[in-house]
Amino acid sequence: MRYSLSSLIRNGLTGNRGWPQAWRKAEPKDRYDAVVIGGGGHGLATAYYLAKEHGFNNVAIIEKGWIGGGNTGRNTTNVRSDYMFPESAALYDFSLRLYEDLGRDINFNIMLSQRGWMTLIHDHHQLDAARHKANWLTCNGVDGEIIDAREVARMMPLLNVDGNPRYPVMGAFLQKRGGTIRHDAVAWGYARAADRLGVDIIENCEVLGFEKTGGRIAAVDTSRGRIEAPVFGMAVAGHSTVIADMAGFKLPVTSRCLQAMVSEPLKPLLDHVVISPGTGVYINQTQKGELVMGGVLDLYHSYGQRGTYPTIEKVVTAAVEMFPAFAGMRLMRHWAGIVDIVPDSSPILGATPVGNLFINCGWGTGGFKAIPAGGYMLAHSMATGKAHPLIKEFGLDRFRSNRLVDEGAAAGIAH
Amino acid sequence: MIVIKCPSCHEDRHEEELEYGGEADVVRPTPPDGASDETWTDYLFMRTNTKGVHYEQWCCRAGCGQWFKVARHTVSHEVAEVIRYEDRFAYQKEGGE
Ligand SMILES: Cc1cc2nc3c(=O)[nH]c(=O)nc-3n(C[C@H](O)[C@H](O)[C@H](O)COP(=O)(O)OP(=O)(O)OC[C@H]3O[C@@H](n4cnc5c(N)ncnc54)[C@H](O)[C@@H]3O)c2cc1C
Ligand SMILES: [Zn+2]
């Protein structure tokens, strides 16, 4: 069934009992033309673009838990494309442009809300850095501007601008096309669209090892049996090293916890996404009314996927410092995801030392915004065996040739 | 939350009092000119990033200021061994190495 206004009305009037299942629960087959490991946004998008752009009709996604149960369902849903280097800007802006059209493309409302993404400017150094960045963006053909403190106060009346805040507000960097998207909708929308093109989505199926012959992977051993394929792709974020170990190559990745939390639902009071480099905390309000808040990354290795009290304390005190009116609100939930941090804060995309295994990882704290592009690129690598022109600079080999893409706009603060 | 007893001042320190120093025993290749690009790449960038017991270095930042080494499980945060910086780990992962 196509989702549309008329299907909504028809089903609404008949008690909403006529909605068909959005995607099948597939059983693993012995053999596929391509296997994607990891059922997060990047894996689901990969399978979708393999089918749509490259005509693959016998593809499996294997996911150890449930789709979207990793970082894709745990992130704070901020999207933007204000990256500095031309190669980064091109990749992230390609992603944002795919998102801008995705609802139509996959017939699923992803609730894209381009409400404006704002980084506060607290001092003259940050003002210089913001000007520098805005100039880069202009050269890259990406939007971004600097607004003054009055404009910031007008856009966010509850922000403490005048009351002698600990971090004074001199203005902000604003990307108007930035904003938020409903994260589950991205996972579910891609899953439904991929399923309709014949992709098998296999949940509760953990990759346990690879069967290799002559430097290539012949089959993957999973908790639900052995699956053969001529080509494999991996998009497992914080678990990339675990899979790379099984395949027999090294990665420059460290896995860490990134935490976030939401308040109880409140009436509309914050129309934009705001991040403070002073407190390291960023906040936006969901369509349901909850305030979503996140802070800085945990600074040690962890696959723990759970939060800690020191982080709750830091995030909440910073939020109240920025918005004194939040002082009475209650927290509702708090969680963590395991993110894949690389030394230059840029993704690793394309070939691996194993001939028929391709990779998509290293998005760290900021890969939700990149899901359409990441999936598109991994699909391209898997289908053609070659790197798409947009990812030439992002190969794993850059660490050997020492051509890092040190993306300061990605580093430092989570988003 | 991570709690480790510092082997120098013997106080329990939690993660807010400690500083993390990454993987332990990552040794700079010698002689530098003789090391291959592969060896340098491994030294600079590649990390074991173990899901399981990980060998790492910590500093008793809010206490005595000493660096030390820890074998810690990266899922449970359970500490298997804490040693002084100059010592070698006795803890062996299953299967040994
Ligand atoms: C708290 C938090 C806030 C964030 N905020 C933002 C933000 O505002 N904006 C932004 O752009 N990004 C943000 N991110 C980052 C973003 O969430 C990730 O970069 C992105 O979701 C990664 O998508 P993925 O599909 O690669 O990984 P995931 O969604 O994590 O999917 C990987 C999947 O692989 C599966 N898997 C792992 N091992 C195996 C195995 N052995 N076999 C089978 N399956 C396996 C996992 O179960 C998981 O479902 C945030 C992350 C966190 C944790
Ligand atoms: Zn000490």
Coordinates of C-alpha atoms and ligand atoms in Angstrom, one line a residue:
Chain A
M1 CA 0.0 0.0 0.0
R2 CA 1.2 3.5 -0.8
Y3 CA 1.0 5.9 2.2
S4 CA -1.0 8.9 1.2
L5 CA -3.6 11.3 2.5
S6 CA -6.4 9.2 1.1
S7 CA -5.0 6.0 2.7
L8 CA -4.7 7.9 6.0
I9 CA -8.3 9.0 5.8
R10 CA -9.6 5.6 4.7
N11 CA -7.8 3.7 7.4
G12 CA -8.6 6.4 10.0
L13 CA -12.3 5.9 9.3
T14 CA -12.1 2.1 9.5
G15 CA -10.4 1.9 12.9
N16 CA -6.8 1.7 11.5
R17 CA -7.1 -2.1 11.1
G18 CA -6.3 -2.1 7.4
W19 CA -2.6 -1.2 7.5
P20 CA -0.5 -3.9 6.0
Q21 CA 2.8 -5.0 7.6
A22 CA 5.5 -2.5 6.6
W23 CA 8.2 -5.1 5.9
R24 CA 8.4 -9.0 5.9
K25 CA 10.2 -10.9 8.7
A26 CA 12.6 -12.7 6.4
E27 CA 14.3 -16.1 7.0
P28 CA 17.9 -16.4 6.0
K29 CA 18.6 -18.2 2.7
D30 CA 21.8 -20.1 2.0
R31 CA 23.0 -17.7 -0.7
Y32 CA 22.5 -14.1 -1.8
D33 CA 24.0 -11.8 -4.5
A34 CA 25.1 -9.3 -1.7
V35 CA 25.0 -9.3 2.1
V36 CA 25.0 -6.2 4.2
I37 CA 26.1 -6.6 7.8
G38 CA 24.4 -4.2 10.3
G39 CA 20.8 -3.1 10.2
G40 CA 21.3 0.5 11.3
G41 CA 20.5 3.4 9.0
H42 CA 23.7 3.0 6.9
G43 CA 23.1 -0.7 6.4
L44 CA 19.4 -0.3 5.5
A45 CA 20.2 2.6 3.1
T46 CA 22.9 0.5 1.5
A47 CA 20.5 -2.3 0.8
Y48 CA 17.9 0.1 -0.6
Y49 CA 20.4 1.8 -3.0
L50 CA 21.8 -1.6 -4.0
A51 CA 18.4 -2.6 -5.2
K52 CA 17.2 0.8 -6.5
E53 CA 20.4 2.2 -8.1
H54 CA 22.1 -1.1 -9.1
G55 CA 19.3 -3.5 -9.8
F56 CA 20.3 -6.1 -7.1
N57 CA 17.2 -8.1 -6.3
N58 CA 18.7 -10.8 -4.0
V59 CA 20.2 -8.9 -1.1
A60 CA 20.2 -9.6 2.7
I61 CA 20.7 -7.3 5.6
I62 CA 21.8 -9.2 8.7
E63 CA 21.3 -7.5 12.1
K64 CA 22.2 -9.0 15.4
G65 CA 19.4 -7.3 17.3
W66 CA 16.5 -5.3 15.8
I67 CA 16.9 -2.8 13.0
G68 CA 17.6 0.7 14.2
G69 CA 18.4 -0.6 17.7
G70 CA 22.0 0.7 17.5
N71 CA 23.1 4.3 17.2
T72 CA 20.4 5.0 14.5
G73 CA 17.7 4.6 17.2
R74 CA 19.8 6.3 20.0
N75 CA 21.0 9.5 18.4
T76 CA 19.8 13.0 18.9
T77 CA 18.7 13.4 15.2
N78 CA 20.5 16.6 14.3
V79 CA 21.2 17.1 10.6
R80 CA 23.4 19.7 9.0
S81 CA 26.1 20.0 6.4
D82 CA 28.4 22.8 7.7
Y83 CA 31.7 20.8 7.3
M84 CA 34.8 22.6 6.3
F85 CA 37.0 20.7 3.8
P86 CA 35.6 20.6 0.3
E87 CA 35.5 16.8 0.3
S88 CA 33.6 16.7 3.6
A89 CA 31.2 19.5 2.5
A90 CA 30.5 17.7 -0.8
L91 CA 29.7 14.4 1.0
Y92 CA 27.6 15.8 3.8
D93 CA 25.7 18.1 1.5
F94 CA 25.0 15.3 -0.8
S95 CA 23.5 13.5 2.2
L96 CA 21.4 16.5 3.2
R97 CA 20.1 16.8 -0.3
L98 CA 19.1 13.2 -0.4
Y99 CA 17.3 13.7 2.9
E100 CA 15.5 16.7 1.5
D101 CA 13.9 14.4 -1.1
L102 CA 13.8 11.2 0.9
G103 CA 10.2 11.3 2.1
R104 CA 9.0 11.3 -1.5
D105 CA 11.6 8.8 -2.7
I106 CA 10.7 6.1 -0.1
N107 CA 7.1 7.2 0.5
F108 CA 7.6 7.5 4.2
N109 CA 7.3 10.7 6.3
I110 CA 10.7 11.1 7.9
M111 CA 9.6 14.3 9.6
L112 CA 12.4 16.4 8.2
S113 CA 12.3 19.7 10.1
Q114 CA 14.8 22.2 8.8
R115 CA 14.4 24.5 11.8
G116 CA 17.9 25.9 11.8
W117 CA 21.0 24.6 13.5
M118 CA 22.8 27.1 15.6
T119 CA 26.3 27.1 17.3
L120 CA 26.5 29.8 19.9
I121 CA 29.5 32.1 19.8
H122 CA 30.8 33.0 23.3
D123 CA 34.0 34.9 22.6
H124 CA 36.1 36.7 19.9
H125 CA 38.1 33.6 19.0
Q126 CA 34.9 31.7 18.4
L127 CA 33.6 34.6 16.3
D128 CA 36.8 34.5 14.2
A129 CA 36.5 30.7 13.8
A130 CA 32.8 31.0 12.8
R131 CA 33.7 33.7 10.2
H132 CA 36.4 31.4 8.9
K133 CA 34.0 28.5 8.7
A134 CA 31.3 30.6 7.0
N135 CA 33.8 31.7 4.3
W136 CA 34.8 28.1 3.7
L137 CA 31.1 27.1 3.4
T138 CA 30.5 29.9 0.9
C139 CA 33.4 28.6 -1.2
N140 CA 32.0 25.1 -0.9
G141 CA 28.5 26.3 -2.0
V142 CA 26.9 25.3 1.3
D143 CA 24.7 27.7 3.3
G144 CA 25.7 29.1 6.6
E145 CA 25.7 32.6 8.2
I146 CA 26.6 34.5 11.3
I147 CA 23.8 36.2 13.4
D148 CA 24.2 38.7 16.2
A149 CA 23.2 38.3 19.8
R150 CA 19.9 40.2 19.3
E151 CA 18.9 37.8 16.6
V152 CA 19.8 34.8 18.8
A153 CA 17.7 36.3 21.6
R154 CA 14.8 36.8 19.2
M155 CA 14.9 33.3 17.9
M156 CA 15.3 31.7 21.4
P157 CA 13.5 34.0 23.9
L158 CA 14.2 31.6 26.8
L159 CA 18.0 31.5 26.2
N160 CA 19.9 33.3 28.9
V161 CA 21.5 36.1 26.9
D162 CA 21.2 39.1 29.1
G163 CA 21.3 37.7 32.6
N164 CA 25.1 37.5 32.9
P165 CA 25.5 33.9 31.8
R166 CA 28.7 32.0 32.5
Y167 CA 29.3 31.8 28.8
P168 CA 28.2 35.2 27.2
V169 CA 26.4 35.0 23.9
M170 CA 28.0 37.2 21.2
G171 CA 26.0 35.7 18.4
A172 CA 25.7 32.4 16.6
F173 CA 26.7 30.5 13.5
L174 CA 23.4 29.4 11.8
Q175 CA 22.8 26.8 9.1
K176 CA 19.1 27.3 8.2
R177 CA 18.9 24.0 6.3
G178 CA 20.0 22.2 9.4
G179 CA 17.5 20.7 11.8
T180 CA 16.2 17.4 12.9
I181 CA 14.6 14.2 11.4
R182 CA 12.7 11.5 13.2
H183 CA 15.4 8.8 13.5
D184 CA 13.1 5.7 13.7
A185 CA 11.4 6.9 10.5
V186 CA 14.7 6.8 8.7
A187 CA 15.3 3.2 9.7
W188 CA 11.7 2.1 9.1
G189 CA 11.3 4.0 5.9
Y190 CA 14.5 2.6 4.3
A191 CA 13.5 -0.9 5.6
R192 CA 10.1 -0.7 4.1
A193 CA 11.4 0.7 0.8
A194 CA 14.2 -2.0 0.6
D195 CA 11.8 -4.8 1.5
R196 CA 9.5 -3.7 -1.4
L197 CA 12.5 -4.1 -3.8
G198 CA 13.0 -7.6 -2.5
V199 CA 15.6 -7.2 0.2
D200 CA 15.5 -9.7 3.0
I201 CA 15.8 -8.0 6.4
I202 CA 17.0 -10.7 8.9
E203 CA 17.0 -9.7 12.5
N204 CA 18.4 -11.5 15.6
C205 CA 21.1 -12.8 13.3
E206 CA 24.6 -12.1 14.6
V207 CA 27.7 -12.4 12.5
L208 CA 30.1 -14.8 14.3
G209 CA 32.9 -15.2 11.8
F210 CA 33.9 -15.4 8.1
E211 CA 34.9 -18.3 6.0
K212 CA 37.8 -17.2 3.8
T213 CA 39.3 -18.7 0.7
G214 CA 42.2 -17.1 -1.1
G215 CA 42.0 -13.7 0.6
R216 CA 38.2 -13.4 -0.1
I217 CA 35.2 -14.1 2.0
A218 CA 33.2 -17.1 0.8
A219 CA 30.6 -17.1 3.4
V220 CA 29.6 -15.6 6.7
D221 CA 28.8 -17.6 9.8
T222 CA 25.9 -16.3 11.7
S223 CA 23.8 -17.3 14.7
R224 CA 21.2 -18.3 12.2
G225 CA 23.5 -20.3 9.9
R226 CA 25.9 -20.0 7.1
I227 CA 25.3 -17.5 4.3
E228 CA 27.2 -17.3 1.0
A229 CA 27.6 -14.3 -1.2
P230 CA 30.1 -12.9 -3.7
V231 CA 30.2 -9.5 -2.1
F232 CA 29.8 -8.2 1.5
G233 CA 29.4 -4.8 3.1
M234 CA 29.8 -3.8 6.7
A235 CA 28.1 -0.9 8.5
V236 CA 28.3 -1.7 12.2
A237 CA 29.5 1.6 13.7
G238 CA 30.9 0.9 17.2
H239 CA 31.4 -2.8 16.4
S240 CA 33.5 -2.2 13.3
T241 CA 36.7 -3.5 15.0
V242 CA 34.9 -6.7 16.1
I243 CA 33.9 -7.5 12.5
A244 CA 37.3 -6.4 11.1
D245 CA 39.1 -8.7 13.6
M246 CA 37.0 -11.6 12.2
A247 CA 37.9 -10.6 8.7
G248 CA 41.5 -10.3 9.6
F249 CA 42.4 -6.6 9.2
K250 CA 43.1 -3.6 11.5
L251 CA 41.2 -0.4 11.9
P252 CA 42.1 3.0 13.4
V253 CA 38.9 3.0 15.4
T254 CA 38.2 3.3 19.1
S255 CA 34.7 2.6 20.4
R256 CA 33.3 4.9 23.0
C257 CA 30.0 5.8 24.7
L258 CA 28.0 8.8 23.6
Q259 CA 25.1 9.6 25.9
A260 CA 21.9 11.5 25.5
M261 CA 18.7 12.1 27.5
V262 CA 15.2 13.5 27.1
S263 CA 12.9 15.4 29.5
E264 CA 9.2 14.9 30.0
P265 CA 7.1 16.5 27.2
L266 CA 6.7 20.2 27.5
K267 CA 4.7 22.8 25.5
P268 CA 6.6 24.2 22.4
L269 CA 9.3 26.5 23.8
L270 CA 12.4 25.9 21.6
D271 CA 12.1 26.2 17.8
H272 CA 15.7 25.5 16.8
V273 CA 18.6 23.2 17.5
V274 CA 21.2 24.9 19.7
I275 CA 24.7 23.9 20.7
S276 CA 27.0 25.7 23.1
P277 CA 30.7 25.2 22.6
G278 CA 31.1 26.6 26.2
T279 CA 29.1 23.9 28.0
G280 CA 29.5 21.3 25.2
V281 CA 25.7 20.6 25.4
Y282 CA 23.2 20.7 22.6
I283 CA 19.4 20.8 22.9
N284 CA 16.3 20.6 20.7
Q285 CA 12.7 19.9 21.3
T286 CA 11.0 17.0 19.6
Q287 CA 7.6 17.2 17.9
K288 CA 6.2 15.4 21.0
G289 CA 7.6 18.1 23.2
E290 CA 10.5 16.4 24.9
L291 CA 13.8 18.2 25.2
V292 CA 16.5 16.1 23.7
M293 CA 19.9 16.9 25.3
G294 CA 23.4 15.5 24.6
G295 CA 26.8 16.3 25.8
V296 CA 30.4 15.4 25.1
L297 CA 31.8 11.9 24.4
D298 CA 32.9 9.6 27.2
L299 CA 36.7 9.7 27.0
Y300 CA 37.6 6.0 27.4
H301 CA 37.1 2.8 25.4
S302 CA 33.7 1.2 26.0
Y303 CA 31.3 -1.2 24.5
G304 CA 29.1 -0.7 27.6
Q305 CA 26.1 1.1 25.9
R306 CA 24.8 2.6 29.1
G307 CA 25.0 6.1 30.6
T308 CA 26.6 7.5 33.7
Y309 CA 25.6 9.9 36.4
P310 CA 28.4 12.4 35.9
T311 CA 27.2 12.9 32.4
I312 CA 23.6 13.4 33.4
E313 CA 24.8 16.0 35.9
K314 CA 27.0 17.9 33.4
V315 CA 24.3 17.9 30.7
V316 CA 21.5 19.0 33.0
T317 CA 23.4 21.7 34.8
A318 CA 24.6 23.1 31.4
A319 CA 21.0 23.0 30.0
V320 CA 19.7 24.9 33.0
E321 CA 22.6 27.4 32.7
M322 CA 21.6 28.1 29.1
F323 CA 17.8 28.0 29.8
P324 CA 17.1 28.9 33.4
A325 CA 13.4 28.1 32.8
F326 CA 14.3 24.4 32.4
A327 CA 15.2 24.2 36.1
G328 CA 11.9 22.5 37.1
M329 CA 11.7 20.0 34.4
R330 CA 12.1 16.2 35.0
L331 CA 14.2 13.8 33.0
M332 CA 12.4 10.9 31.4
R333 CA 15.0 8.7 29.8
H334 CA 18.8 8.5 29.5
W335 CA 20.9 6.2 27.4
A336 CA 24.1 5.7 25.4
G337 CA 25.3 4.4 22.1
I338 CA 28.7 3.0 21.1
V339 CA 30.3 5.3 18.5
D340 CA 33.2 4.6 16.2
I341 CA 35.9 7.3 16.7
V342 CA 38.7 7.7 14.2
P343 CA 41.8 10.0 14.6
D344 CA 40.7 12.6 12.0
S345 CA 36.9 12.6 12.7
S346 CA 36.1 11.6 9.1
P347 CA 34.4 8.4 7.9
I348 CA 36.1 5.4 6.4
L349 CA 34.4 4.3 3.2
G350 CA 35.2 1.9 0.4
A351 CA 37.6 -1.0 0.0
T352 CA 39.2 -3.1 2.8
P353 CA 42.2 -5.4 2.6
V354 CA 39.7 -8.2 2.0
G355 CA 38.9 -8.1 -1.7
N356 CA 35.1 -8.6 -1.5
L357 CA 34.3 -6.8 1.8
F358 CA 33.6 -3.1 1.7
I359 CA 33.3 -0.8 4.7
N360 CA 31.2 2.1 6.0
C361 CA 32.3 3.3 9.4
G362 CA 34.0 6.0 11.4
W363 CA 31.1 8.4 11.5
G364 CA 31.6 8.7 15.2
T365 CA 29.3 11.1 16.9
G366 CA 27.8 12.4 13.7
G367 CA 26.7 9.8 11.2
F368 CA 22.9 10.1 11.4
K369 CA 23.0 13.1 9.1
A370 CA 25.1 11.0 6.7
I371 CA 22.9 7.9 6.4
P372 CA 21.6 8.5 2.8
A373 CA 25.1 9.3 1.5
G374 CA 26.8 6.5 3.5
G375 CA 24.4 4.0 2.2
Y376 CA 24.6 5.3 -1.3
M377 CA 28.4 5.1 -1.3
L378 CA 28.6 1.6 0.3
A379 CA 26.1 0.3 -2.3
H380 CA 28.2 1.9 -5.1
S381 CA 31.4 0.2 -3.8
M382 CA 29.7 -3.2 -3.4
A383 CA 28.0 -3.1 -6.8
T384 CA 30.9 -1.7 -8.9
G385 CA 34.0 -2.7 -6.8
K386 CA 35.1 0.9 -7.1
A387 CA 35.0 4.0 -4.9
H388 CA 32.5 6.7 -5.9
P389 CA 34.2 10.0 -6.8
L390 CA 32.8 11.6 -3.7
I391 CA 34.6 9.2 -1.4
K392 CA 38.0 9.1 -3.0
E393 CA 39.6 10.9 0.0
F394 CA 37.9 8.7 2.6
G395 CA 39.5 5.4 2.0
L396 CA 41.1 3.3 4.8
D397 CA 44.4 3.7 2.9
R398 CA 44.5 7.4 3.9
F399 CA 46.1 6.4 7.2
R400 CA 48.9 4.7 5.5
S401 CA 49.5 7.5 2.9
N402 CA 49.0 10.0 5.7
R403 CA 46.4 12.0 3.9
L404 CA 44.0 12.6 6.8
V405 CA 40.8 14.6 6.4
D406 CA 41.1 16.3 9.8
E407 CA 37.6 17.6 10.1
G408 CA 37.5 20.1 12.9
A409 CA 33.8 20.7 12.4
A410 CA 33.1 17.1 13.2
A411 CA 35.5 16.9 16.2
G412 CA 35.2 18.3 19.6
I413 CA 31.5 18.3 20.2
A414 CA 28.9 15.6 19.6
H415 CA 26.1 16.3 17.3
Chain B
M1 CA 30.9 4.0 36.1
I2 CA 34.6 3.1 36.2
V3 CA 36.2 2.8 39.7
I4 CA 39.9 1.9 39.9
K5 CA 42.2 1.6 42.9
C6 CA 45.3 3.6 42.2
P7 CA 48.4 1.4 42.7
S8 CA 50.4 4.3 44.0
C9 CA 48.2 6.1 46.6
H10 CA 45.9 3.1 47.1
E11 CA 42.7 5.2 46.9
D12 CA 39.6 4.2 45.0
R13 CA 39.3 6.7 42.1
H14 CA 36.2 7.0 39.9
E15 CA 36.2 8.1 36.3
E16 CA 35.8 11.8 37.1
E17 CA 39.0 11.7 39.1
L18 CA 41.0 9.8 36.5
E19 CA 42.4 10.6 33.1
Y20 CA 42.4 8.0 30.3
G21 CA 45.5 7.5 28.3
G22 CA 44.4 5.0 25.7
E23 CA 45.9 1.6 24.9
A24 CA 48.9 0.5 27.0
D25 CA 52.2 -0.8 25.7
V26 CA 52.0 0.9 22.2
V27 CA 55.7 1.1 21.5
R28 CA 57.3 3.6 19.1
P29 CA 59.2 1.8 16.4
T30 CA 63.0 1.8 16.7
P31 CA 65.0 2.7 14.9
P32 CA 62.6 5.2 13.3
D33 CA 64.3 5.2 9.9
G34 CA 64.3 1.5 9.8
A35 CA 60.6 1.0 10.3
S36 CA 58.3 0.4 7.3
D37 CA 55.3 2.5 6.5
E38 CA 53.1 -0.4 7.6
T39 CA 54.8 -0.4 11.1
W40 CA 54.4 3.4 11.4
T41 CA 50.8 3.3 10.3
D42 CA 50.1 0.6 12.9
Y43 CA 52.0 2.5 15.6
L44 CA 50.3 5.9 14.9
F45 CA 46.7 4.8 14.1
M46 CA 45.8 1.2 14.5
R47 CA 44.4 0.1 17.9
T48 CA 43.2 -3.2 19.3
N49 CA 39.9 -1.6 20.5
T50 CA 39.0 -4.9 22.2
K51 CA 35.5 -5.8 23.1
G52 CA 36.5 -7.7 26.3
V53 CA 39.6 -7.3 28.4
H54 CA 41.6 -4.3 27.2
Y55 CA 45.1 -3.3 28.3
E56 CA 45.2 0.5 29.0
Q57 CA 46.8 3.4 30.8
W58 CA 45.2 5.7 33.4
C59 CA 46.4 8.7 35.4
C60 CA 45.4 9.3 39.0
R61 CA 44.7 12.9 38.0
A62 CA 42.8 14.2 41.0
G63 CA 45.0 12.3 43.4
C64 CA 48.7 11.5 43.3
G65 CA 49.2 12.2 39.6
Q66 CA 50.8 8.9 38.8
W67 CA 50.2 7.0 35.5
F68 CA 49.5 3.3 35.8
K69 CA 48.2 0.4 33.8
V70 CA 44.9 -1.5 34.0
A71 CA 43.4 -4.6 32.4
R72 CA 39.7 -3.7 32.2
H73 CA 36.7 -5.3 30.6
T74 CA 35.2 -2.8 28.1
V75 CA 31.6 -4.0 28.5
S76 CA 31.3 -4.6 32.2
H77 CA 34.1 -2.2 33.2
E78 CA 35.3 -4.9 35.6
V79 CA 39.0 -4.4 36.5
A80 CA 41.0 -7.6 36.1
E81 CA 44.4 -6.2 37.0
V82 CA 46.0 -2.9 38.1
I83 CA 49.8 -2.5 37.9
R84 CA 52.4 0.2 38.2
Y85 CA 53.4 1.8 34.9
E86 CA 56.8 0.1 34.7
D87 CA 55.4 -3.4 35.4
R88 CA 54.2 -6.0 33.0
F89 CA 50.7 -7.4 33.0
A90 CA 50.3 -10.9 34.5
Y91 CA 46.7 -11.1 33.3
Q92 CA 46.4 -13.3 30.2
K93 CA 43.4 -13.2 28.0
E94 CA 41.6 -16.5 27.4
G95 CA 43.6 -18.4 24.9
G96 CA 46.7 -16.5 25.8
E97 CA 48.8 -14.3 23.6
Ligands
LIG1 C1 23.7 9.6 21.9 C2 24.1 9.8 20.4 C3 23.7 11.0 19.8 C4 24.0 11.2 18.4 N1 23.6 12.3 17.8 C5 23.8 12.5 16.5 C6 23.2 13.6 15.8 O1 22.5 14.4 16.5 N2 23.4 13.7 14.5 C7 24.2 12.8 13.8 O2 24.3 13.0 12.6 N3 24.7 11.7 14.4 C8 24.5 11.5 15.7 N4 25.0 10.4 16.3 C9 25.8 9.4 15.6 C10 24.9 8.5 14.8 O3 23.9 8.0 15.6 C11 25.6 7.4 14.1 O4 26.8 7.8 13.5 C12 24.8 6.6 13.1 O5 23.5 6.3 13.6 C13 25.5 5.3 12.7 O6 24.6 4.6 11.9 P1 25.0 3.1 11.5 O7 23.9 2.5 10.7 O8 26.4 3.1 11.0 O9 25.2 2.4 13.0 P2 24.1 1.7 14.0 O10 22.8 2.4 13.9 O11 24.7 1.6 15.3 O12 23.9 0.3 13.3 C14 24.9 -0.7 13.4 C15 24.2 -2.0 13.6 O13 25.1 -3.1 13.4 C16 24.6 -4.2 14.3 N5 25.7 -5.1 14.5 C17 26.8 -4.9 15.3 N6 27.6 -6.0 15.3 C18 26.9 -6.9 14.6 C19 27.2 -8.3 14.2 N7 28.3 -9.0 14.7 N8 26.3 -9.0 13.4 C20 25.2 -8.3 13.0 N9 24.9 -7.1 13.3 C21 25.8 -6.4 14.1 C22 24.2 -3.4 15.5 O14 23.3 -4.2 16.3 C23 23.5 -2.2 14.9 O15 22.1 -2.3 14.8 C24 24.7 10.2 17.7 C25 25.1 9.0 18.3 C26 24.7 8.8 19.7 C27 25.1 7.5 20.3
ZN2 ZN 47.0 7.8 43.0

